[in-house]
Amino acid sequence: MSNIYTIRALLCGQWSSSERLDGKTVIITGANTGIGKETALDLAKRGGRIILACRDMDKAEAAQKEIIENSGNSNIVTRKLDLSDTKSIREFAELINSEEKQVNILINNAGIMMCPYSKTTDGFEMQFGVNHLGHFLLTFLMIDLLKRSRPARIINLSSMAHKWGRIQLEDIHSERSYHSRRAYGQSKLANILSTRSLAERLKDTGVTVYAVHPGIVRTDLKRHMNLALLISWKIVRPFTKTVEQGAQTSIYCAVERKLETESGGYYSDCKPSRCTSAARDDEMAEKLWKLSCQMLGITWD
């Protein structure tokens, strides 16, 4: 068994840095559990002010207490954010823009995976609505504060699962046909495409943006997997990442100084990674950008 753990460690891209975040503010969505909480803990240890943006406030407050105890950093706050409701996103952004003098790092970490078909409060297919549109709107509402806080960074959590999907412009909410795995893949593909588009729009602003594949991580996201996928999961589980390992690439993109002049890339195991040709399709990225703005009723040139 020790050999399995050695192999997993080699595959999981272990990385460390003494970089500090004293005087900087970080927002992490979905920070009450899993990769988000581990990322928050690491960045708290670096001295940052950490805003845990979460839907479940009881879990958020429990995470806040745990992070304070384990980091020795008391500058950890919780704020309500439901990414399946644009009203909640706007209320969160209004509060942050009025309360915070700066936001130096925005980590769009929260997500749902392969859930049964449902829609958000605003009528969007749930996975596309939460994983892509919710974070797209949040970033739009935070962008002026991020620009004023430059240098600033945005990290979008994507996945190798982007290979499973395609952007279905003609049926973006999967109303004609729904397959949970393909819908999840579409949302993760959208994360990469919007990262590329955003990087172009943020040139020379001092704000950089990165898409991240955390790896195959042992979190509760697998709760909606069907039987076949669960069987596959049990086979590969010994080679999967711990939550701590899964958080490393998010942390890397948040603090690594060598990335200051890079933007728009896709990262895994704390280094640049290759995504599919569909994820590098700038024509589709632009179509998705315009459609996303239209669905959210925003103007973002």
Short mmCIF file of C-alpha atoms in Angstrom, two decimals:
data_model
loop_
_atom_site.label_atom_id
_atom_site.label_comp_id
_atom_site.label_asym_id
_atom_site.label_seq_id
_atom_site.Cartn_x
_atom_site.Cartn_y
_atom_site.Cartn_z
CA MET A 1 0.00 0.00 0.00
CA SER A 2 2.90 2.37 0.69
CA ASN A 3 3.88 2.07 -2.99
CA ILE A 4 0.42 3.30 -4.00
CA TYR A 5 0.79 6.38 -1.79
CA THR A 6 4.26 7.04 -3.26
CA ILE A 7 2.88 6.85 -6.81
CA ARG A 8 -0.01 9.12 -5.88
CA ALA A 9 2.36 11.69 -4.37
CA LEU A 10 4.46 11.70 -7.54
CA LEU A 11 1.37 12.15 -9.72
CA CYS A 12 -0.18 14.85 -7.58
CA GLY A 13 2.28 17.65 -8.21
CA GLN A 14 3.40 18.51 -4.69
CA TRP A 15 4.35 22.16 -4.39
CA SER A 16 5.30 24.56 -1.63
CA SER A 17 5.96 28.27 -1.29
CA SER A 18 6.69 30.70 1.52
CA GLU A 19 4.82 33.53 -0.24
CA ARG A 20 2.85 35.73 2.18
CA LEU A 21 -0.52 37.45 1.71
CA ASP A 22 -0.37 39.94 4.57
CA GLY A 23 -2.58 42.93 3.81
CA LYS A 24 -4.35 41.15 0.95
CA THR A 25 -7.98 40.05 0.70
CA VAL A 26 -9.14 36.76 -0.81
CA ILE A 27 -12.67 35.62 -1.72
CA ILE A 28 -13.22 31.88 -2.06
CA THR A 29 -16.61 30.52 -3.11
CA GLY A 30 -17.70 27.21 -1.64
CA ALA A 31 -15.05 27.51 1.06
CA ASN A 32 -16.89 25.60 3.78
CA THR A 33 -15.79 22.16 2.58
CA GLY A 34 -13.40 20.21 0.38
CA ILE A 35 -10.86 21.94 -1.84
CA GLY A 36 -12.30 25.37 -1.03
CA LYS A 37 -11.81 24.97 2.71
CA GLU A 38 -8.29 23.58 2.29
CA THR A 39 -7.41 26.49 0.00
CA ALA A 40 -8.81 28.93 2.56
CA LEU A 41 -6.77 27.33 5.33
CA ASP A 42 -3.52 27.56 3.36
CA LEU A 43 -4.07 31.19 2.35
CA ALA A 44 -5.09 32.05 5.91
CA LYS A 45 -1.75 30.68 7.12
CA ARG A 46 -0.12 33.11 4.69
CA GLY A 47 -1.74 36.03 6.52
CA GLY A 48 -4.51 36.98 4.11
CA ARG A 49 -7.96 38.28 4.97
CA ILE A 50 -10.16 35.40 3.82
CA ILE A 51 -13.83 35.79 2.88
CA LEU A 52 -15.66 32.46 2.88
CA ALA A 53 -18.49 32.91 0.35
CA CYS A 54 -20.94 30.09 1.04
CA ARG A 55 -24.57 29.07 0.63
CA ASP A 56 -24.85 27.14 3.92
CA MET A 57 -23.98 29.60 6.68
CA ASP A 58 -23.96 26.99 9.46
CA LYS A 59 -21.26 25.03 7.62
CA ALA A 60 -19.48 28.28 6.74
CA GLU A 61 -19.29 29.33 10.39
CA ALA A 62 -18.03 25.88 11.41
CA ALA A 63 -15.32 26.14 8.72
CA GLN A 64 -14.49 29.67 9.86
CA LYS A 65 -13.90 28.46 13.41
CA GLU A 66 -11.76 25.55 12.24
CA ILE A 67 -9.65 27.72 9.94
CA ILE A 68 -9.05 30.32 12.65
CA GLU A 69 -7.99 27.62 15.12
CA ASN A 70 -5.67 25.86 12.66
CA SER A 71 -4.12 28.95 11.06
CA GLY A 72 -3.87 31.35 13.98
CA ASN A 73 -5.39 33.99 11.70
CA SER A 74 -8.56 35.58 13.09
CA ASN A 75 -9.19 37.68 9.95
CA ILE A 76 -11.57 35.10 8.48
CA VAL A 77 -15.14 36.18 7.68
CA THR A 78 -18.22 34.47 6.26
CA ARG A 79 -20.64 35.94 3.76
CA LYS A 80 -23.80 34.46 2.28
CA LEU A 81 -23.61 33.54 -1.42
CA ASP A 82 -25.97 31.26 -3.34
CA LEU A 83 -24.63 30.84 -6.88
CA SER A 84 -27.94 29.36 -8.05
CA ASP A 85 -29.70 32.70 -7.46
CA THR A 86 -28.59 35.89 -9.26
CA LYS A 87 -30.31 37.99 -6.58
CA SER A 88 -28.05 36.42 -3.93
CA ILE A 89 -24.98 37.00 -6.13
CA ARG A 90 -25.86 40.66 -6.58
CA GLU A 91 -26.51 41.11 -2.85
CA PHE A 92 -23.17 39.49 -2.02
CA ALA A 93 -21.33 41.70 -4.52
CA GLU A 94 -23.04 44.84 -3.26
CA LEU A 95 -21.99 43.99 0.29
CA ILE A 96 -18.38 43.25 -0.67
CA ASN A 97 -18.09 46.40 -2.79
CA SER A 98 -19.33 48.51 0.11
CA GLU A 99 -17.38 46.77 2.89
CA GLU A 100 -14.04 45.90 1.35
CA LYS A 101 -11.37 48.37 0.28
CA GLN A 102 -9.74 45.75 -1.90
CA VAL A 103 -10.03 42.22 -3.25
CA ASN A 104 -6.72 40.88 -4.49
CA ILE A 105 -7.69 37.27 -5.24
CA LEU A 106 -11.04 35.83 -6.33
CA ILE A 107 -11.19 32.04 -6.36
CA ASN A 108 -14.31 30.75 -8.13
CA ASN A 109 -14.15 27.35 -6.47
CA ALA A 110 -17.75 26.26 -5.72
CA GLY A 111 -19.41 23.75 -7.98
CA ILE A 112 -21.86 20.91 -8.38
CA MET A 113 -21.28 17.70 -10.31
CA MET A 114 -23.56 15.39 -12.29
CA CYS A 115 -26.71 16.19 -10.34
CA PRO A 116 -30.22 15.19 -11.46
CA TYR A 117 -31.87 17.68 -13.80
CA SER A 118 -33.03 20.86 -12.12
CA LYS A 119 -32.96 24.60 -12.71
CA THR A 120 -31.66 27.58 -10.80
CA THR A 121 -33.92 30.29 -9.41
CA ASP A 122 -33.49 32.14 -12.70
CA GLY A 123 -34.32 29.14 -14.91
CA PHE A 124 -30.81 28.07 -15.90
CA GLU A 125 -29.84 24.39 -16.00
CA MET A 126 -28.33 23.88 -12.55
CA GLN A 127 -24.79 22.81 -13.42
CA PHE A 128 -24.34 25.42 -16.14
CA GLY A 129 -26.04 28.01 -13.94
CA VAL A 130 -23.91 27.44 -10.84
CA ASN A 131 -20.57 26.36 -12.29
CA HIS A 132 -20.44 28.89 -15.12
CA LEU A 133 -23.10 31.61 -15.07
CA GLY A 134 -23.03 32.18 -11.30
CA HIS A 135 -19.29 32.73 -11.26
CA PHE A 136 -19.42 34.71 -14.52
CA LEU A 137 -21.86 37.17 -12.92
CA LEU A 138 -19.89 37.30 -9.66
CA THR A 139 -16.67 38.10 -11.52
CA PHE A 140 -18.44 40.80 -13.53
CA LEU A 141 -19.72 42.43 -10.34
CA MET A 142 -16.28 42.23 -8.67
CA ILE A 143 -14.15 43.29 -11.61
CA ASP A 144 -13.93 47.03 -10.85
CA LEU A 145 -12.81 46.34 -7.28
CA LEU A 146 -10.29 43.78 -8.55
CA LYS A 147 -8.90 46.33 -11.00
CA ARG A 148 -8.55 48.91 -8.23
CA SER A 149 -6.73 46.29 -6.13
CA ARG A 150 -4.19 45.37 -8.81
CA PRO A 151 -2.18 43.33 -9.08
CA ALA A 152 -5.10 40.94 -8.66
CA ARG A 153 -5.87 37.39 -9.72
CA ILE A 154 -8.95 35.36 -10.62
CA ILE A 155 -8.86 31.56 -10.42
CA ASN A 156 -11.64 29.53 -12.07
CA LEU A 157 -11.97 25.91 -11.00
CA SER A 158 -12.50 23.78 -14.10
CA SER A 159 -11.82 20.08 -14.60
CA MET A 160 -10.47 17.48 -16.98
CA ALA A 161 -14.19 16.71 -17.34
CA HIS A 162 -14.34 19.56 -19.85
CA LYS A 163 -13.45 16.78 -22.31
CA TRP A 164 -16.92 15.28 -21.77
CA GLY A 165 -18.88 18.27 -23.00
CA ARG A 166 -19.48 20.68 -25.81
CA ILE A 167 -21.14 24.07 -25.74
CA GLN A 168 -24.68 23.46 -26.98
CA LEU A 169 -25.62 26.97 -28.05
CA GLU A 170 -28.92 25.70 -29.44
CA ASP A 171 -29.85 23.94 -26.18
CA ILE A 172 -27.66 25.53 -23.52
CA HIS A 173 -29.98 24.50 -20.67
CA SER A 174 -30.26 20.86 -21.84
CA GLU A 175 -34.04 21.12 -22.14
CA ARG A 176 -34.27 18.88 -25.21
CA SER A 177 -31.95 16.24 -23.83
CA TYR A 178 -30.23 16.02 -20.45
CA HIS A 179 -27.26 13.86 -19.60
CA SER A 180 -25.73 14.77 -16.24
CA ARG A 181 -22.15 13.95 -17.25
CA ARG A 182 -22.31 15.89 -20.53
CA ALA A 183 -23.96 18.85 -18.80
CA TYR A 184 -21.21 18.87 -16.19
CA GLY A 185 -18.62 18.71 -18.97
CA GLN A 186 -20.27 21.64 -20.74
CA SER A 187 -20.08 23.75 -17.57
CA LYS A 188 -16.41 22.93 -17.04
CA LEU A 189 -15.63 23.63 -20.70
CA ALA A 190 -17.38 26.98 -20.26
CA ASN A 191 -15.06 27.76 -17.35
CA ILE A 192 -11.99 27.42 -19.57
CA LEU A 193 -13.47 29.30 -22.52
CA SER A 194 -14.58 32.21 -20.32
CA THR A 195 -11.11 32.29 -18.71
CA ARG A 196 -9.56 32.73 -22.17
CA SER A 197 -12.04 35.47 -23.11
CA LEU A 198 -11.63 37.28 -19.81
CA ALA A 199 -7.83 37.24 -20.10
CA GLU A 200 -8.10 39.05 -23.44
CA ARG A 201 -10.41 41.68 -21.96
CA LEU A 202 -8.15 42.20 -18.95
CA LYS A 203 -4.92 42.82 -20.84
CA ASP A 204 -2.89 45.65 -19.29
CA THR A 205 -5.30 46.04 -16.34
CA GLY A 206 -3.11 44.33 -13.75
CA VAL A 207 -5.70 41.55 -13.28
CA THR A 208 -4.77 38.04 -14.45
CA VAL A 209 -6.98 34.95 -14.69
CA TYR A 210 -6.31 31.21 -14.64
CA ALA A 211 -8.34 28.02 -15.15
CA VAL A 212 -7.48 25.10 -12.88
CA HIS A 213 -7.98 21.34 -12.98
CA PRO A 214 -7.49 20.26 -9.35
CA GLY A 215 -7.16 16.58 -10.22
CA ILE A 216 -9.33 13.64 -9.25
CA VAL A 217 -9.94 14.49 -5.62
CA ARG A 218 -11.69 12.60 -2.83
CA THR A 219 -14.53 15.05 -2.10
CA ASP A 220 -18.30 14.72 -1.75
CA LEU A 221 -18.87 15.92 -5.35
CA LYS A 222 -19.18 12.27 -6.37
CA ARG A 223 -22.47 11.83 -4.48
CA HIS A 224 -24.54 11.99 -7.71
CA MET A 225 -22.46 9.44 -9.65
CA ASN A 226 -24.31 6.49 -11.16
CA LEU A 227 -23.38 2.89 -10.35
CA ALA A 228 -20.95 2.46 -13.25
CA LEU A 229 -19.04 5.62 -12.33
CA LEU A 230 -18.98 4.67 -8.65
CA ILE A 231 -17.45 1.29 -9.54
CA SER A 232 -14.83 3.08 -11.65
CA TRP A 233 -14.22 5.46 -8.75
CA LYS A 234 -13.47 2.57 -6.37
CA ILE A 235 -10.89 1.22 -8.82
CA VAL A 236 -9.02 4.50 -9.23
CA ARG A 237 -9.51 5.77 -5.67
CA PRO A 238 -6.05 4.67 -4.41
CA PHE A 239 -4.49 6.96 -7.03
CA THR A 240 -6.72 9.97 -6.38
CA LYS A 241 -5.70 13.10 -4.52
CA THR A 242 -6.38 14.07 -0.97
CA VAL A 243 -8.23 17.35 -0.49
CA GLU A 244 -4.94 18.99 0.52
CA GLN A 245 -3.27 17.80 -2.69
CA GLY A 246 -6.29 18.88 -4.74
CA ALA A 247 -6.02 22.43 -3.43
CA GLN A 248 -2.39 22.89 -4.47
CA THR A 249 -2.94 24.15 -8.02
CA SER A 250 -5.49 26.73 -6.85
CA ILE A 251 -2.98 27.92 -4.25
CA TYR A 252 -0.21 27.92 -6.83
CA CYS A 253 -2.21 30.12 -9.21
CA ALA A 254 -3.12 32.43 -6.34
CA VAL A 255 0.39 33.12 -5.04
CA GLU A 256 3.12 32.01 -7.45
CA ARG A 257 5.08 35.11 -8.50
CA LYS A 258 6.17 33.59 -11.82
CA LEU A 259 2.54 33.78 -13.00
CA GLU A 260 2.33 37.57 -12.67
CA THR A 261 2.86 38.01 -16.41
CA GLU A 262 0.75 35.03 -17.50
CA SER A 263 -3.01 34.99 -17.99
CA GLY A 264 -5.71 32.87 -19.61
CA GLY A 265 -3.98 29.51 -19.23
CA TYR A 266 -5.13 26.12 -17.99
CA TYR A 267 -3.19 24.57 -15.09
CA SER A 268 -2.96 21.19 -13.40
CA ASP A 269 -0.47 19.77 -10.90
CA CYS A 270 0.96 23.27 -10.38
CA LYS A 271 2.05 23.72 -13.98
CA PRO A 272 0.54 24.59 -17.36
CA SER A 273 -1.53 21.76 -18.80
CA ARG A 274 -3.05 20.98 -22.17
CA CYS A 275 -6.79 21.24 -22.65
CA THR A 276 -8.86 20.03 -25.59
CA SER A 277 -9.12 21.83 -28.92
CA ALA A 278 -12.72 22.69 -28.00
CA ALA A 279 -11.39 24.52 -24.95
CA ARG A 280 -9.06 26.55 -27.20
CA ASP A 281 -11.79 27.57 -29.66
CA ASP A 282 -11.75 31.36 -29.42
CA GLU A 283 -14.69 31.72 -31.82
CA MET A 284 -16.86 29.58 -29.55
CA ALA A 285 -15.48 31.41 -26.51
CA GLU A 286 -16.74 34.69 -27.94
CA LYS A 287 -20.16 33.22 -28.75
CA LEU A 288 -20.40 31.84 -25.21
CA TRP A 289 -19.36 35.20 -23.76
CA LYS A 290 -22.08 37.06 -25.64
CA LEU A 291 -24.71 34.45 -24.76
CA SER A 292 -23.73 34.52 -21.08
CA CYS A 293 -24.05 38.31 -20.98
CA GLN A 294 -27.42 38.09 -22.70
CA MET A 295 -28.77 35.49 -20.27
CA LEU A 296 -27.59 37.50 -17.27
CA GLY A 297 -28.73 40.84 -18.66
CA ILE A 298 -25.33 42.46 -18.39
CA THR A 299 -23.09 44.45 -20.73
CA TRP A 300 -19.43 43.52 -20.49
CA ASP A 301 -17.31 44.76 -23.39
#
